[in-house]
mmCIF file of C-alpha atoms in Angstrom:
data_model
loop_
_atom_site.group_PDB
_atom_site.id
_atom_site.type_symbol
_atom_site.label_atom_id
_atom_site.label_comp_id
_atom_site.label_asym_id
_atom_site.label_seq_id
_atom_site.Cartn_x
_atom_site.Cartn_y
_atom_site.Cartn_z
ATOM 1 C CA UNK A 12 74.184 47.677 10.339
ATOM 2 C CA UNK A 13 71.136 47.832 13.617
ATOM 3 C CA UNK A 14 68.569 47.790 10.392
ATOM 4 C CA UNK A 15 70.034 44.902 8.669
ATOM 5 C CA UNK A 16 69.862 42.956 11.922
ATOM 6 C CA UNK A 17 66.008 43.721 12.689
ATOM 7 C CA UNK A 18 64.987 43.340 8.844
ATOM 8 C CA UNK A 19 67.035 39.554 10.179
ATOM 9 C CA UNK A 20 64.815 38.909 12.966
ATOM 10 C CA UNK A 21 61.734 40.055 11.593
ATOM 11 C CA UNK A 22 61.482 37.931 8.661
ATOM 12 C CA UNK A 23 62.665 34.332 11.083
ATOM 13 C CA UNK A 24 59.754 35.712 12.999
ATOM 14 C CA UNK A 25 57.554 36.148 9.951
ATOM 15 C CA UNK A 26 58.939 32.943 8.643
ATOM 16 C CA UNK A 27 58.724 30.815 11.916
ATOM 17 C CA UNK A 28 54.666 32.144 12.696
ATOM 18 C CA UNK A 29 53.775 30.765 9.184
ATOM 19 C CA UNK A 30 55.824 27.059 9.384
ATOM 20 C CA UNK A 31 53.039 27.070 12.856
ATOM 21 C CA UNK A 32 50.061 27.673 11.183
ATOM 22 C CA UNK A 33 50.513 25.076 9.203
ATOM 23 C CA UNK A 34 51.538 23.066 11.906
ATOM 24 C CA UNK A 35 48.599 23.483 12.871
ATOM 25 C CA UNK A 36 46.563 23.131 10.011
ATOM 26 C CA UNK A 37 47.592 19.956 9.163
ATOM 27 C CA UNK A 38 46.762 18.399 12.887
ATOM 28 C CA UNK A 39 43.292 19.429 12.948
ATOM 29 C CA UNK A 40 42.601 17.252 9.750
ATOM 30 C CA UNK A 41 44.629 14.425 11.101
ATOM 31 C CA UNK A 42 42.539 15.011 14.038
ATOM 32 C CA UNK A 43 39.248 15.388 12.393
ATOM 33 C CA UNK A 44 40.043 12.173 9.828
ATOM 34 C CA UNK A 45 41.367 10.377 12.941
ATOM 35 C CA UNK A 46 37.664 11.128 14.547
ATOM 36 C CA UNK A 47 36.113 9.906 11.992
ATOM 37 C CA UNK A 48 37.893 6.681 11.303
ATOM 38 C CA UNK A 49 37.340 5.957 15.417
ATOM 39 C CA UNK A 50 33.715 6.309 14.712
ATOM 40 C CA UNK A 51 33.077 4.334 11.883
ATOM 41 C CA UNK A 52 29.519 3.477 12.672
ATOM 42 C CA UNK A 53 28.533 7.312 11.638
ATOM 43 C CA UNK A 54 29.315 6.446 8.013
ATOM 44 C CA UNK A 55 27.389 2.587 8.561
ATOM 45 C CA UNK A 56 24.599 4.047 9.934
ATOM 46 C CA UNK A 57 24.437 7.490 7.444
ATOM 47 C CA UNK A 58 24.910 4.840 4.609
ATOM 48 C CA UNK A 59 22.009 2.355 6.050
ATOM 49 C CA UNK A 60 19.617 5.170 6.574
ATOM 50 C CA UNK A 61 19.918 6.274 2.502
ATOM 51 C CA UNK A 62 20.010 2.902 1.488
ATOM 52 C CA UNK A 63 16.279 2.005 3.573
ATOM 53 C CA UNK A 64 15.449 6.121 2.307
ATOM 54 C CA UNK A 65 16.634 4.714 -1.298
ATOM 55 C CA UNK A 66 14.234 1.315 -0.564
ATOM 56 C CA UNK A 67 11.218 2.954 0.780
ATOM 57 C CA UNK A 68 11.518 5.092 -2.511
ATOM 58 C CA UNK A 69 12.526 2.344 -4.851
ATOM 59 C CA UNK A 70 9.355 0.434 -3.582
ATOM 60 C CA UNK A 71 6.816 3.764 -3.853
ATOM 61 C CA UNK A 72 7.874 4.250 -7.312
ATOM 62 C CA UNK A 73 7.275 0.643 -8.381
ATOM 63 C CA UNK A 74 3.958 0.074 -6.876
ATOM 64 C CA UNK A 75 3.187 3.659 -8.670
ATOM 65 C CA UNK A 76 4.933 2.429 -11.891
ATOM 66 C CA UNK A 77 2.609 -1.038 -11.986
ATOM 67 C CA UNK A 78 0.294 -0.544 -14.344
ATOM 68 C CA UNK A 79 -2.671 -2.136 -13.191
ATOM 69 C CA UNK A 80 -3.532 -3.344 -9.247
ATOM 70 C CA UNK A 81 -1.848 -6.279 -7.923
ATOM 71 C CA UNK A 82 -0.949 -8.294 -5.158
ATOM 72 C CA UNK A 83 1.260 -5.577 -3.837
ATOM 73 C CA UNK A 84 -1.171 -3.423 -3.302
ATOM 74 C CA UNK A 85 -3.035 -4.874 -0.633
ATOM 75 C CA UNK A 86 -0.202 -6.441 1.488
ATOM 76 C CA UNK A 87 -1.064 -4.989 4.251
ATOM 77 C CA UNK A 88 -3.717 -6.537 6.258
ATOM 78 C CA UNK A 89 -6.384 -3.324 6.180
ATOM 79 C CA UNK A 90 -5.758 -2.043 2.401
ATOM 80 C CA UNK A 91 -9.002 -3.473 1.822
ATOM 81 C CA UNK A 92 -12.023 -3.970 4.152
ATOM 82 C CA UNK A 93 -15.641 -4.666 4.035
ATOM 83 C CA UNK A 94 -18.255 -4.364 6.067
ATOM 84 C CA UNK A 95 -20.998 -5.305 5.834
ATOM 85 C CA UNK A 96 -22.703 -7.985 3.370
ATOM 86 C CA UNK A 97 -25.869 -8.147 2.807
ATOM 87 C CA UNK A 98 -27.944 -11.018 0.476
ATOM 88 C CA UNK A 99 -31.609 -11.249 -0.687
ATOM 89 C CA UNK A 100 -33.379 -12.385 -3.094
ATOM 90 C CA UNK A 101 -34.319 -10.043 -6.554
ATOM 91 C CA UNK A 102 -37.917 -12.056 -7.892
ATOM 92 C CA UNK A 103 -37.885 -9.467 -10.891
ATOM 93 C CA UNK A 104 -34.817 -11.528 -12.870
ATOM 94 C CA UNK A 105 -34.824 -14.756 -9.983
ATOM 95 C CA UNK A 106 -31.097 -13.161 -8.772
ATOM 96 C CA UNK A 107 -29.792 -12.928 -5.635
ATOM 97 C CA UNK A 108 -28.346 -10.042 -4.792
ATOM 98 C CA UNK A 109 -25.092 -9.300 -3.446
ATOM 99 C CA UNK A 110 -24.526 -5.350 -1.576
ATOM 100 C CA UNK A 111 -20.782 -5.143 0.293
ATOM 101 C CA UNK A 112 -19.556 -2.027 2.248
ATOM 102 C CA UNK A 113 -16.521 -1.184 1.811
ATOM 103 C CA UNK A 114 -13.241 0.423 1.915
ATOM 104 C CA UNK A 115 -9.302 0.676 0.514
ATOM 105 C CA UNK A 116 -6.879 1.182 2.868
ATOM 106 C CA UNK A 117 -3.950 4.409 2.145
ATOM 107 C CA UNK A 118 -2.091 2.066 -0.671
ATOM 108 C CA UNK A 119 -4.719 1.317 -3.025
ATOM 109 C CA UNK A 120 -6.695 3.977 -2.457
ATOM 110 C CA UNK A 121 -3.853 6.517 -4.108
ATOM 111 C CA UNK A 122 -3.036 4.259 -6.373
ATOM 112 C CA UNK A 123 -6.507 3.909 -7.658
ATOM 113 C CA UNK A 124 -6.734 8.221 -7.525
ATOM 114 C CA UNK A 125 -3.322 8.657 -8.715
ATOM 115 C CA UNK A 126 -3.823 6.732 -11.445
ATOM 116 C CA UNK A 127 -7.688 7.101 -12.087
ATOM 117 C CA UNK A 128 -7.953 3.091 -12.059
ATOM 118 C CA UNK A 129 -10.792 1.418 -13.130
ATOM 119 C CA UNK A 130 -11.530 -1.600 -10.299
ATOM 120 C CA UNK A 131 -14.186 -4.760 -10.072
ATOM 121 C CA UNK A 132 -16.102 -7.024 -8.087
ATOM 122 C CA UNK A 133 -16.992 -10.293 -8.757
ATOM 123 C CA UNK A 134 -18.154 -13.102 -6.283
ATOM 124 C CA UNK A 135 -17.715 -16.929 -6.263
ATOM 125 C CA UNK A 136 -20.509 -19.433 -4.704
ATOM 126 C CA UNK A 137 -19.503 -22.335 -1.935
ATOM 127 C CA UNK A 138 -19.465 -25.528 -3.570
ATOM 128 C CA UNK A 139 -22.136 -26.340 -1.750
ATOM 129 C CA UNK A 140 -24.486 -23.993 -3.162
ATOM 130 C CA UNK A 141 -23.255 -23.787 -6.414
ATOM 131 C CA UNK A 142 -25.804 -26.373 -7.564
ATOM 132 C CA UNK A 143 -28.576 -23.855 -7.342
ATOM 133 C CA UNK A 144 -26.455 -20.931 -9.820
ATOM 134 C CA UNK A 145 -26.026 -20.468 -13.351
ATOM 135 C CA UNK A 146 -22.615 -19.709 -12.573
ATOM 136 C CA UNK A 147 -19.449 -20.307 -9.702
ATOM 137 C CA UNK A 148 -18.549 -16.451 -10.140
ATOM 138 C CA UNK A 149 -20.460 -13.684 -10.437
ATOM 139 C CA UNK A 150 -20.557 -11.305 -13.538
ATOM 140 C CA UNK A 151 -17.825 -8.736 -13.163
ATOM 141 C CA UNK A 152 -19.137 -4.886 -11.163
ATOM 142 C CA UNK A 153 -16.908 -1.297 -11.504
ATOM 143 C CA UNK A 154 -17.080 -0.383 -8.517
ATOM 144 C CA UNK A 155 -17.665 3.324 -7.335
ATOM 145 C CA UNK A 156 -15.144 6.004 -8.397
ATOM 146 C CA UNK A 157 -13.030 6.864 -5.294
ATOM 147 C CA UNK A 158 -14.110 11.372 -4.746
ATOM 148 C CA UNK A 159 -11.441 11.663 -2.688
ATOM 149 C CA UNK A 160 -8.450 10.404 -0.216
ATOM 150 C CA UNK A 161 -9.958 10.076 3.073
ATOM 151 C CA UNK A 162 -9.365 7.235 4.253
ATOM 152 C CA UNK A 163 -13.113 7.439 6.659
ATOM 153 C CA UNK A 164 -14.801 7.514 2.991
ATOM 154 C CA UNK A 165 -16.572 3.895 2.470
ATOM 155 C CA UNK A 166 -17.723 2.796 -0.422
ATOM 156 C CA UNK A 167 -21.373 0.128 -1.614
ATOM 157 C CA UNK A 168 -21.336 -1.878 -4.863
ATOM 158 C CA UNK A 169 -24.570 -4.440 -5.937
ATOM 159 C CA UNK A 170 -23.262 -7.396 -7.273
ATOM 160 C CA UNK A 171 -25.675 -10.451 -8.620
ATOM 161 C CA UNK A 172 -25.618 -13.601 -9.014
ATOM 162 C CA UNK A 173 -28.620 -15.474 -11.492
ATOM 163 C CA UNK A 174 -29.714 -18.615 -10.025
ATOM 164 C CA UNK A 175 -31.801 -21.539 -12.069
ATOM 165 C CA UNK A 176 -35.305 -21.817 -12.346
ATOM 166 C CA UNK A 177 -37.769 -23.610 -10.941
ATOM 167 C CA UNK A 178 -36.803 -23.135 -7.660
ATOM 168 C CA UNK A 179 -38.680 -23.853 -4.702
ATOM 169 C CA UNK A 180 -39.018 -20.796 -2.483
ATOM 170 C CA UNK A 181 -37.361 -22.700 0.972
ATOM 171 C CA UNK A 182 -34.530 -23.527 -0.855
ATOM 172 C CA UNK A 183 -34.502 -19.316 -2.067
ATOM 173 C CA UNK A 184 -35.348 -18.724 1.145
ATOM 174 C CA UNK A 185 -32.453 -20.989 2.596
ATOM 175 C CA UNK A 186 -29.370 -19.719 0.639
ATOM 176 C CA UNK A 187 -30.169 -16.012 1.378
ATOM 177 C CA UNK A 188 -30.245 -16.863 4.976
ATOM 178 C CA UNK A 189 -26.804 -18.414 4.227
ATOM 179 C CA UNK A 190 -24.437 -16.149 3.668
ATOM 180 C CA UNK A 191 -21.810 -18.080 4.448
ATOM 181 C CA UNK A 192 -18.585 -19.666 2.651
ATOM 182 C CA UNK A 193 -18.950 -16.899 -0.202
ATOM 183 C CA UNK A 194 -15.979 -15.438 -1.131
ATOM 184 C CA UNK A 195 -14.579 -11.786 -3.518
ATOM 185 C CA UNK A 196 -12.406 -10.928 -5.391
ATOM 186 C CA UNK A 197 -10.655 -6.989 -6.684
ATOM 187 C CA UNK A 198 -8.955 -6.908 -9.651
ATOM 188 C CA UNK A 199 -8.261 -4.360 -12.224
ATOM 189 C CA UNK A 200 -7.001 -6.395 -14.506
ATOM 190 C CA UNK A 201 -8.853 -10.056 -15.545
ATOM 191 C CA UNK A 202 -5.290 -12.104 -15.541
ATOM 192 C CA UNK A 203 -4.092 -10.488 -11.871
ATOM 193 C CA UNK A 204 -6.592 -11.188 -8.823
ATOM 194 C CA UNK A 205 -5.162 -8.239 -6.941
ATOM 195 C CA UNK A 206 -7.405 -8.980 -3.265
ATOM 196 C CA UNK A 207 -10.060 -11.964 -2.356
ATOM 197 C CA UNK A 208 -11.127 -11.962 0.711
ATOM 198 C CA UNK A 209 -12.180 -16.278 1.432
ATOM 199 C CA UNK A 210 -15.705 -16.427 3.577
ATOM 200 C CA UNK A 211 -16.572 -12.693 3.622
ATOM 201 C CA UNK A 212 -19.759 -12.936 5.340
ATOM 202 C CA UNK A 213 -16.682 -14.322 8.182
ATOM 203 C CA UNK A 214 -14.526 -12.042 7.356
ATOM 204 C CA UNK A 215 -16.855 -9.268 8.511
ATOM 205 C CA UNK A 216 -17.611 -10.179 11.977
ATOM 206 C CA UNK A 217 -13.781 -10.288 12.462
ATOM 207 C CA UNK A 218 -13.179 -6.701 11.642
ATOM 208 C CA UNK A 219 -12.456 -4.291 15.485
ATOM 209 C CA UNK A 220 -14.816 -1.820 15.435
ATOM 210 C CA UNK A 221 -12.263 1.242 16.018
ATOM 211 C CA UNK A 222 -11.238 0.035 11.976
#
């Protein structure tokens, strides 16, 4: 009889322990849920960070998927920098020669390198001097092939603009001594200019020495 009582007592104790453990587990889950509800900002922050990251990746993918250079690659003011703009007269073909020293920023440089995109330049002459040139814009010239992702590398391009025949020497000298007012344009697709600097000589004078 005593043995039966002990067995029943042990059984009740076991049932009590099981019920207690289940109740504790349920309370723990409710506390976790309550904590989440009390701190909804955590969820919002996580979603916001995720959205920003996804948006950034999407923008980068869109930029890289562009079929050619466009203005989206030059939104940064330092995406294309001209460091030097020199003019001289070439008597062998009666033209003005422009030598431009330049550098690309991260976005266009990586796009050009990764996609092996060619790029071109042309120069537009000022309206006040257009009467001395055969054309208001130069023939496009292909830019140098980028050889590295080094953001310190600078490149050069020589562009020519033909002068009209019979111009006096003093007029030619006045042209080459007045570099103000010329514009330079960068493009890959001629129908979609990607970047244009109006007043390129003036632009050079604004470049800080540490860029």
